[in-house]
PDB file of C-alpha atoms and ligand atoms in Angstrom:
ATOM      1  CA  UNK A   1    -119.671-103.411  12.665  1.00 48.00           C
ATOM      2  CA  UNK A   2    -119.984 -99.685  12.944  1.00 55.00           C
ATOM      3  CA  UNK A   3    -117.736 -97.177  14.623  1.00 71.00           C
ATOM      4  CA  UNK A   4    -120.111 -94.291  15.048  1.00 88.00           C
ATOM      5  CA  UNK A   5    -120.884 -93.331  18.617  1.00 95.00           C
ATOM      6  CA  UNK A   6    -124.145 -92.485  20.267  1.00 97.00           C
ATOM      7  CA  UNK A   7    -125.337 -90.789  23.442  1.00 98.00           C
ATOM      8  CA  UNK A   8    -127.147 -92.996  25.951  1.00 98.00           C
ATOM      9  CA  UNK A   9    -129.317 -91.122  28.464  1.00 98.00           C
ATOM     10  CA  UNK A  10    -130.480 -93.071  31.516  1.00 98.00           C
ATOM     11  CA  UNK A  11    -133.002 -91.477  33.853  1.00 97.00           C
ATOM     12  CA  UNK A  12    -135.155 -92.795  36.641  1.00 94.00           C
ATOM     13  CA  UNK A  13    -135.897 -92.874  40.337  1.00 91.00           C
ATOM     14  CA  UNK A  14    -133.200 -92.897  43.017  1.00 83.00           C
ATOM     15  CA  UNK A  15    -131.597 -96.208  43.962  1.00 84.00           C
ATOM     16  CA  UNK A  16    -132.948 -98.219  41.062  1.00 90.00           C
ATOM     17  CA  UNK A  17    -129.558 -99.170  39.732  1.00 89.00           C
ATOM     18  CA  UNK A  18    -129.236 -96.555  36.947  1.00 92.00           C
ATOM     19  CA  UNK A  19    -125.536 -96.076  37.625  1.00 90.00           C
ATOM     20  CA  UNK A  20    -124.865 -99.804  37.605  1.00 91.00           C
ATOM     21  CA  UNK A  21    -126.488-100.142  34.203  1.00 95.00           C
ATOM     22  CA  UNK A  22    -124.830 -96.995  32.875  1.00 96.00           C
ATOM     23  CA  UNK A  23    -121.403 -98.090  34.070  1.00 93.00           C
ATOM     24  CA  UNK A  24    -121.755-101.596  32.600  1.00 94.00           C
ATOM     25  CA  UNK A  25    -122.991-100.251  29.243  1.00 97.00           C
ATOM     26  CA  UNK A  26    -120.092 -97.787  29.102  1.00 95.00           C
ATOM     27  CA  UNK A  27    -117.614-100.586  29.802  1.00 93.00           C
ATOM     28  CA  UNK A  28    -119.189-102.832  27.183  1.00 96.00           C
ATOM     29  CA  UNK A  29    -119.092-100.202  24.419  1.00 96.00           C
ATOM     30  CA  UNK A  30    -115.917 -98.366  25.494  1.00 93.00           C
ATOM     31  CA  UNK A  31    -117.900 -95.209  26.296  1.00 95.00           C
ATOM     32  CA  UNK A  32    -117.405 -92.596  29.002  1.00 93.00           C
ATOM     33  CA  UNK A  33    -119.696 -93.052  31.995  1.00 94.00           C
ATOM     34  CA  UNK A  34    -120.920 -90.015  33.923  1.00 95.00           C
ATOM     35  CA  UNK A  35    -123.040 -90.231  37.066  1.00 95.00           C
ATOM     36  CA  UNK A  36    -124.679 -86.801  37.034  1.00 96.00           C
ATOM     37  CA  UNK A  37    -126.180 -87.320  40.506  1.00 95.00           C
ATOM     38  CA  UNK A  38    -122.605 -87.291  41.861  1.00 97.00           C
ATOM     39  CA  UNK A  39    -122.348 -83.692  40.708  1.00 98.00           C
ATOM     40  CA  UNK A  40    -125.419 -82.588  42.688  1.00 97.00           C
ATOM     41  CA  UNK A  41    -124.082 -84.578  45.611  1.00 97.00           C
ATOM     42  CA  UNK A  42    -120.719 -82.798  45.422  1.00 98.00           C
ATOM     43  CA  UNK A  43    -122.467 -79.401  45.448  1.00 98.00           C
ATOM     44  CA  UNK A  44    -124.435 -80.583  48.494  1.00 98.00           C
ATOM     45  CA  UNK A  45    -121.259 -81.647  50.269  1.00 98.00           C
ATOM     46  CA  UNK A  46    -119.818 -78.203  49.613  1.00 98.00           C
ATOM     47  CA  UNK A  47    -122.987 -76.642  51.082  1.00 98.00           C
ATOM     48  CA  UNK A  48    -122.772 -78.858  54.177  1.00 97.00           C
ATOM     49  CA  UNK A  49    -119.132 -78.079  54.727  1.00 97.00           C
ATOM     50  CA  UNK A  50    -119.703 -74.343  54.408  1.00 97.00           C
ATOM     51  CA  UNK A  51    -122.685 -74.306  56.756  1.00 95.00           C
ATOM     52  CA  UNK A  52    -125.054 -73.422  53.959  1.00 96.00           C
ATOM     53  CA  UNK A  53    -127.417 -76.121  55.228  1.00 91.00           C
ATOM     54  CA  UNK A  54    -128.007 -75.279  58.850  1.00 76.00           C
ATOM     55  CA  UNK A  55    -130.801 -76.924  60.857  1.00 75.00           C
ATOM     56  CA  UNK A  56    -132.326 -78.326  57.691  1.00 75.00           C
ATOM     57  CA  UNK A  57    -132.550 -74.819  56.200  1.00 89.00           C
ATOM     58  CA  UNK A  58    -130.750 -74.326  52.884  1.00 93.00           C
ATOM     59  CA  UNK A  59    -129.137 -70.934  52.310  1.00 96.00           C
ATOM     60  CA  UNK A  60    -130.127 -70.806  48.693  1.00 96.00           C
ATOM     61  CA  UNK A  61    -128.791 -67.392  47.686  1.00 97.00           C
ATOM     62  CA  UNK A  62    -125.465 -67.981  49.408  1.00 97.00           C
ATOM     63  CA  UNK A  63    -125.060 -71.301  47.617  1.00 98.00           C
ATOM     64  CA  UNK A  64    -125.886 -69.687  44.274  1.00 98.00           C
ATOM     65  CA  UNK A  65    -123.278 -67.002  45.058  1.00 97.00           C
ATOM     66  CA  UNK A  66    -120.699 -69.677  45.818  1.00 97.00           C
ATOM     67  CA  UNK A  67    -121.214 -71.637  42.590  1.00 97.00           C
ATOM     68  CA  UNK A  68    -118.175 -70.096  40.926  1.00 96.00           C
ATOM     69  CA  UNK A  69    -116.059 -71.485  43.816  1.00 96.00           C
ATOM     70  CA  UNK A  70    -117.229 -75.041  43.224  1.00 97.00           C
ATOM     71  CA  UNK A  71    -115.152 -77.081  40.814  1.00 96.00           C
ATOM     72  CA  UNK A  72    -116.344 -80.604  40.043  1.00 96.00           C
ATOM     73  CA  UNK A  73    -114.297 -83.120  38.072  1.00 95.00           C
ATOM     74  CA  UNK A  74    -114.251 -86.852  37.426  1.00 95.00           C
ATOM     75  CA  UNK A  75    -111.062 -88.886  37.317  1.00 94.00           C
ATOM     76  CA  UNK A  76    -110.792 -92.522  36.384  1.00 89.00           C
ATOM     77  CA  UNK A  77    -109.872 -94.849  39.247  1.00 89.00           C
ATOM     78  CA  UNK A  78    -108.115 -97.954  37.868  1.00 89.00           C
ATOM     79  CA  UNK A  79    -108.861 -99.938  41.047  1.00 89.00           C
ATOM     80  CA  UNK A  80    -112.635 -99.511  41.109  1.00 82.00           C
ATOM     81  CA  UNK A  81    -112.679 -99.135  37.287  1.00 77.00           C
ATOM     82  CA  UNK A  82    -114.949 -96.124  37.531  1.00 82.00           C
ATOM     83  CA  UNK A  83    -114.729 -92.380  37.801  1.00 89.00           C
ATOM     84  CA  UNK A  84    -114.195 -90.835  41.204  1.00 95.00           C
ATOM     85  CA  UNK A  85    -115.797 -87.484  41.909  1.00 97.00           C
ATOM     86  CA  UNK A  86    -113.511 -84.585  42.871  1.00 97.00           C
ATOM     87  CA  UNK A  87    -114.665 -81.421  44.632  1.00 98.00           C
ATOM     88  CA  UNK A  88    -112.146 -78.622  44.354  1.00 98.00           C
ATOM     89  CA  UNK A  89    -109.347 -81.115  43.838  1.00 97.00           C
ATOM     90  CA  UNK A  90    -110.332 -83.483  46.692  1.00 98.00           C
ATOM     91  CA  UNK A  91    -111.586 -87.018  46.079  1.00 97.00           C
ATOM     92  CA  UNK A  92    -115.056 -87.048  47.699  1.00 98.00           C
ATOM     93  CA  UNK A  93    -116.385 -90.224  46.075  1.00 96.00           C
ATOM     94  CA  UNK A  94    -117.020 -91.948  49.449  1.00 95.00           C
ATOM     95  CA  UNK A  95    -118.354 -88.976  51.321  1.00 97.00           C
ATOM     96  CA  UNK A  96    -120.965 -87.957  48.742  1.00 97.00           C
ATOM     97  CA  UNK A  97    -122.635 -91.405  49.098  1.00 92.00           C
ATOM     98  CA  UNK A  98    -123.195 -91.068  52.838  1.00 89.00           C
ATOM     99  CA  UNK A  99    -126.500 -90.237  54.511  1.00 85.00           C
ATOM    100  CA  UNK A 100    -125.905 -86.545  55.357  1.00 92.00           C
ATOM    101  CA  UNK A 101    -125.452 -85.815  51.649  1.00 94.00           C
ATOM    102  CA  UNK A 102    -128.344 -88.117  50.605  1.00 87.00           C
ATOM    103  CA  UNK A 103    -130.649 -86.353  53.054  1.00 87.00           C
ATOM    104  CA  UNK A 104    -129.828 -82.875  51.763  1.00 92.00           C
ATOM    105  CA  UNK A 105    -129.233 -83.339  48.048  1.00 92.00           C
ATOM    106  CA  UNK A 106    -132.830 -83.064  46.765  1.00 87.00           C
ATOM    107  CA  UNK A 107    -133.376 -79.446  47.853  1.00 91.00           C
ATOM    108  CA  UNK A 108    -129.989 -78.495  46.396  1.00 95.00           C
ATOM    109  CA  UNK A 109    -130.993 -80.107  43.078  1.00 92.00           C
ATOM    110  CA  UNK A 110    -134.191 -78.009  42.971  1.00 91.00           C
ATOM    111  CA  UNK A 111    -132.190 -74.770  42.544  1.00 95.00           C
ATOM    112  CA  UNK A 112    -132.387 -73.662  38.915  1.00 95.00           C
ATOM    113  CA  UNK A 113    -128.980 -71.915  39.015  1.00 97.00           C
ATOM    114  CA  UNK A 114    -127.306 -75.059  40.355  1.00 97.00           C
ATOM    115  CA  UNK A 115    -128.960 -77.110  37.613  1.00 96.00           C
ATOM    116  CA  UNK A 116    -127.921 -74.665  34.876  1.00 97.00           C
ATOM    117  CA  UNK A 117    -124.271 -74.899  35.977  1.00 97.00           C
ATOM    118  CA  UNK A 118    -124.362 -78.723  36.109  1.00 98.00           C
ATOM    119  CA  UNK A 119    -126.167 -79.078  32.785  1.00 98.00           C
ATOM    120  CA  UNK A 120    -123.565 -76.881  31.104  1.00 97.00           C
ATOM    121  CA  UNK A 121    -120.776 -79.151  32.372  1.00 96.00           C
ATOM    122  CA  UNK A 122    -122.687 -82.288  31.392  1.00 97.00           C
ATOM    123  CA  UNK A 123    -123.304 -81.092  27.831  1.00 98.00           C
ATOM    124  CA  UNK A 124    -119.640 -80.261  27.486  1.00 96.00           C
ATOM    125  CA  UNK A 125    -118.726 -83.805  28.580  1.00 95.00           C
ATOM    126  CA  UNK A 126    -121.067 -85.304  25.956  1.00 95.00           C
ATOM    127  CA  UNK A 127    -120.247 -83.147  22.984  1.00 95.00           C
ATOM    128  CA  UNK A 128    -118.203 -85.848  21.266  1.00 94.00           C
ATOM    129  CA  UNK A 129    -120.828 -88.552  21.989  1.00 96.00           C
ATOM    130  CA  UNK A 130    -119.667 -91.998  23.132  1.00 96.00           C
ATOM    131  CA  UNK A 131    -121.117 -91.300  26.552  1.00 97.00           C
ATOM    132  CA  UNK A 132    -123.547 -92.946  28.930  1.00 98.00           C
ATOM    133  CA  UNK A 133    -124.939 -90.493  31.471  1.00 98.00           C
ATOM    134  CA  UNK A 134    -127.427 -91.264  34.185  1.00 97.00           C
ATOM    135  CA  UNK A 135    -129.582 -88.871  36.197  1.00 95.00           C
ATOM    136  CA  UNK A 136    -133.080 -87.426  36.274  1.00 93.00           C
ATOM    137  CA  UNK A 137    -133.165 -84.966  33.364  1.00 95.00           C
ATOM    138  CA  UNK A 138    -130.612 -86.421  30.955  1.00 97.00           C
ATOM    139  CA  UNK A 139    -133.108 -87.474  28.253  1.00 97.00           C
ATOM    140  CA  UNK A 140    -135.384 -84.451  28.791  1.00 96.00           C
ATOM    141  CA  UNK A 141    -132.970 -81.523  29.317  1.00 96.00           C
ATOM    142  CA  UNK A 142    -129.290 -82.406  29.046  1.00 98.00           C
ATOM    143  CA  UNK A 143    -129.369 -84.531  25.866  1.00 98.00           C
ATOM    144  CA  UNK A 144    -132.858 -84.216  24.364  1.00 98.00           C
ATOM    145  CA  UNK A 145    -131.440 -85.605  21.101  1.00 97.00           C
ATOM    146  CA  UNK A 146    -129.797 -88.678  22.678  1.00 98.00           C
ATOM    147  CA  UNK A 147    -130.034 -91.653  20.326  1.00 97.00           C
ATOM    148  CA  UNK A 148    -131.110 -93.940  23.188  1.00 98.00           C
ATOM    149  CA  UNK A 149    -133.055 -92.960  26.281  1.00 98.00           C
ATOM    150  CA  UNK A 150    -133.885 -95.380  29.070  1.00 98.00           C
ATOM    151  CA  UNK A 151    -136.189 -94.686  32.007  1.00 97.00           C
ATOM    152  CA  UNK A 152    -135.393 -97.078  34.854  1.00 96.00           C
ATOM    153  CA  UNK A 153    -137.629 -97.776  37.787  1.00 93.00           C
ATOM    154  CA  UNK A 154    -138.461-100.295  40.544  1.00 95.00           C
ATOM    155  CA  UNK A 155    -140.811-100.224  43.552  1.00 95.00           C
ATOM    156  CA  UNK A 156    -139.811 -97.938  46.427  1.00 95.00           C
ATOM    157  CA  UNK A 157    -139.583-100.903  48.831  1.00 96.00           C
ATOM    158  CA  UNK A 158    -137.253-102.854  46.572  1.00 95.00           C
ATOM    159  CA  UNK A 159    -135.073 -99.788  46.030  1.00 94.00           C
ATOM    160  CA  UNK A 160    -134.885 -99.113  49.775  1.00 94.00           C
ATOM    161  CA  UNK A 161    -133.908-102.718  50.456  1.00 95.00           C
ATOM    162  CA  UNK A 162    -131.101-102.546  47.881  1.00 91.00           C
ATOM    163  CA  UNK A 163    -129.798 -99.282  49.342  1.00 89.00           C
ATOM    164  CA  UNK A 164    -130.042-100.707  52.859  1.00 94.00           C
ATOM    165  CA  UNK A 165    -128.040-103.797  51.880  1.00 93.00           C
ATOM    166  CA  UNK A 166    -125.425-101.619  50.189  1.00 88.00           C
ATOM    167  CA  UNK A 167    -124.937 -99.319  53.180  1.00 88.00           C
ATOM    168  CA  UNK A 168    -124.973-102.223  55.664  1.00 93.00           C
ATOM    169  CA  UNK A 169    -122.291-103.977  53.614  1.00 94.00           C
ATOM    170  CA  UNK A 170    -120.185-100.835  54.042  1.00 89.00           C
ATOM    171  CA  UNK A 171    -120.687-101.092  57.794  1.00 92.00           C
ATOM    172  CA  UNK A 172    -123.009 -98.095  58.120  1.00 88.00           C
ATOM    173  CA  UNK A 173    -125.494 -98.029  60.969  1.00 90.00           C
ATOM    174  CA  UNK A 174    -128.800 -97.368  59.191  1.00 90.00           C
ATOM    175  CA  UNK A 175    -132.367 -98.575  59.531  1.00 94.00           C
ATOM    176  CA  UNK A 176    -134.526 -99.873  56.677  1.00 96.00           C
ATOM    177  CA  UNK A 177    -137.436 -97.580  57.584  1.00 96.00           C
ATOM    178  CA  UNK A 178    -135.170 -94.521  57.570  1.00 94.00           C
ATOM    179  CA  UNK A 179    -133.925 -95.455  54.106  1.00 93.00           C
ATOM    180  CA  UNK A 180    -137.429 -96.162  52.786  1.00 95.00           C
ATOM    181  CA  UNK A 181    -138.552 -92.772  54.049  1.00 94.00           C
ATOM    182  CA  UNK A 182    -135.558 -91.114  52.352  1.00 89.00           C
ATOM    183  CA  UNK A 183    -136.266 -92.927  49.055  1.00 91.00           C
ATOM    184  CA  UNK A 184    -139.941 -91.852  49.077  1.00 93.00           C
ATOM    185  CA  UNK A 185    -139.135 -88.309  50.043  1.00 91.00           C
ATOM    186  CA  UNK A 186    -136.560 -87.995  47.265  1.00 86.00           C
ATOM    187  CA  UNK A 187    -139.050 -89.436  44.716  1.00 90.00           C
ATOM    188  CA  UNK A 188    -141.535 -86.818  45.784  1.00 91.00           C
ATOM    189  CA  UNK A 189    -139.142 -83.885  45.647  1.00 87.00           C
ATOM    190  CA  UNK A 190    -137.505 -85.065  42.407  1.00 84.00           C
ATOM    191  CA  UNK A 191    -140.819 -85.454  40.589  1.00 89.00           C
ATOM    192  CA  UNK A 192    -142.636 -82.384  41.889  1.00 91.00           C
ATOM    193  CA  UNK A 193    -139.875 -79.767  41.769  1.00 86.00           C
ATOM    194  CA  UNK A 194    -140.296 -76.866  39.399  1.00 88.00           C
ATOM    195  CA  UNK A 195    -136.860 -76.994  37.744  1.00 87.00           C
ATOM    196  CA  UNK A 196    -136.529 -80.030  35.441  1.00 86.00           C
ATOM    197  CA  UNK A 197    -138.700 -82.479  37.401  1.00 88.00           C
ATOM    198  CA  UNK A 198    -138.041 -86.174  36.962  1.00 91.00           C
ATOM    199  CA  UNK A 199    -140.216 -87.403  34.128  1.00 91.00           C
ATOM    200  CA  UNK A 200    -139.914 -89.917  31.383  1.00 95.00           C
ATOM    201  CA  UNK A 201    -138.997 -88.390  28.024  1.00 97.00           C
ATOM    202  CA  UNK A 202    -141.685 -89.234  25.453  1.00 97.00           C
ATOM    203  CA  UNK A 203    -139.194 -91.264  23.447  1.00 97.00           C
ATOM    204  CA  UNK A 204    -137.609 -93.094  26.417  1.00 98.00           C
ATOM    205  CA  UNK A 205    -137.942 -96.850  26.848  1.00 98.00           C
ATOM    206  CA  UNK A 206    -139.096 -97.992  30.305  1.00 96.00           C
ATOM    207  CA  UNK A 207    -137.069-100.555  32.211  1.00 96.00           C
ATOM    208  CA  UNK A 208    -138.783-101.741  35.432  1.00 94.00           C
ATOM    209  CA  UNK A 209    -136.156-103.904  37.084  1.00 94.00           C
ATOM    210  CA  UNK A 210    -138.098-104.798  40.273  1.00 93.00           C
ATOM    211  CA  UNK A 211    -138.063-108.449  39.361  1.00 93.00           C
ATOM    212  CA  UNK A 212    -135.200-108.677  36.907  1.00 94.00           C
ATOM    213  CA  UNK A 213    -131.744-110.010  37.633  1.00 92.00           C
ATOM    214  CA  UNK A 214    -128.779-107.836  36.838  1.00 91.00           C
ATOM    215  CA  UNK A 215    -127.946-110.151  33.910  1.00 95.00           C
ATOM    216  CA  UNK A 216    -131.459-109.965  32.470  1.00 96.00           C
ATOM    217  CA  UNK A 217    -131.562-106.206  32.530  1.00 95.00           C
ATOM    218  CA  UNK A 218    -128.066-105.855  31.091  1.00 97.00           C
ATOM    219  CA  UNK A 219    -128.900-108.203  28.256  1.00 97.00           C
ATOM    220  CA  UNK A 220    -131.977-106.106  27.462  1.00 97.00           C
ATOM    221  CA  UNK A 221    -130.056-102.781  27.649  1.00 97.00           C
ATOM    222  CA  UNK A 222    -127.146-104.022  25.507  1.00 98.00           C
ATOM    223  CA  UNK A 223    -129.608-105.125  22.841  1.00 97.00           C
ATOM    224  CA  UNK A 224    -131.190-101.655  22.825  1.00 97.00           C
ATOM    225  CA  UNK A 225    -127.796-100.000  22.317  1.00 97.00           C
ATOM    226  CA  UNK A 226    -126.906-102.421  19.530  1.00 97.00           C
ATOM    227  CA  UNK A 227    -130.217-101.684  17.796  1.00 96.00           C
ATOM    228  CA  UNK A 228    -129.435 -97.968  17.832  1.00 95.00           C
ATOM    229  CA  UNK A 229    -125.918 -98.559  16.527  1.00 94.00           C
ATOM    230  CA  UNK A 230    -127.387-100.640  13.693  1.00 91.00           C
ATOM    231  CA  UNK A 231    -129.847 -97.879  12.828  1.00 83.00           C
ATOM    232  CA  UNK A 232    -127.258 -96.010  10.830  1.00 69.00           C
TER     233      UNK A 232
HETATM  234  O1   DC B   1    -128.907 -90.439  41.501  1.00 94.04           O
HETATM  235  P1   DC B   1    -128.567 -89.876  42.861  1.00 94.04           P
HETATM  236  O2   DC B   1    -129.389 -90.450  43.969  1.00 94.04           O
HETATM  237  O3   DC B   1    -127.103 -89.920  43.167  1.00 94.04           O
HETATM  238  O4   DC B   1    -128.984 -88.328  42.763  1.00 94.04           O
HETATM  239  C1   DC B   1    -128.796 -87.456  43.833  1.00 94.04           C
HETATM  240  C2   DC B   1    -129.829 -86.341  43.770  1.00 94.04           C
HETATM  241  O5   DC B   1    -129.558 -85.468  42.691  1.00 94.04           O
HETATM  242  C3   DC B   1    -131.277 -86.740  43.678  1.00 94.04           C
HETATM  243  O6   DC B   1    -132.028 -86.048  44.655  1.00 94.04           O
HETATM  244  C4   DC B   1    -131.721 -86.281  42.327  1.00 94.04           C
HETATM  245  C5   DC B   1    -130.714 -85.259  41.918  1.00 94.04           C
HETATM  246  N1   DC B   1    -130.357 -85.348  40.511  1.00 94.04           N
HETATM  247  C6   DC B   1    -130.951 -84.457  39.646  1.00 94.04           C
HETATM  248  O7   DC B   1    -131.795 -83.671  40.069  1.00 94.04           O
HETATM  249  N2   DC B   1    -130.628 -84.449  38.334  1.00 94.04           N
HETATM  250  C7   DC B   1    -129.730 -85.319  37.865  1.00 94.04           C
HETATM  251  N3   DC B   1    -129.434 -85.288  36.558  1.00 94.04           N
HETATM  252  C8   DC B   1    -129.110 -86.262  38.733  1.00 94.04           C
HETATM  253  C9   DC B   1    -129.474 -86.255  40.054  1.00 94.04           C
END
């Protein structure tokens, strides 16, 4: 048994269950779990609330100018057993998951200045290791020296169906085709943007969970962490 801690970086496409895996791994190993997408979502919510996204047009320079006004924090919620996201002191965990934010977050995440601010915060959170962070650029940019990097994926149709089921269960009025379109559009923007595009780090292990049960993929991921812990 070893008590050294590692950094686990989990990247991949949207809605492929990265956060679920990250959260479960963190719980299993007593690590901190950070959903970095929540940070880009919180910035997007700020932009929406301040009319910086009007008629689909993002006021890029104004958002960059407002970055110093945007404070993002995570606080542990003992009921849901996960971190809630706070924007300037307000719990926005629910609101950042809703469609208006999902539909506007990709362009916000393409802004290099927004990314630089988020990456700085993320690196600060991981400086003592013992962290599992999921996102798009965690293994490539945020923690290029992470001891374990996973790249998670699944087909767009399967991801859309999962997202659809999730939103329906929450009582939201959404259509499958709208969600599928949103998933594909986000894949496209995330992988073709100039600033830190989504790509697999050379040393990341691929986990395609299209046809895996939650238990199967967790068993695989836990084994990978244990291997890395045994490496020392
Ligand atoms: O994982 P998610 O769907 O909550 O991410 C929301 C958006 O933020 C998505 O468009 C990709 C972007 N993102 C990013 O660019 N870099 C990250 N590290 C995490 C998310």
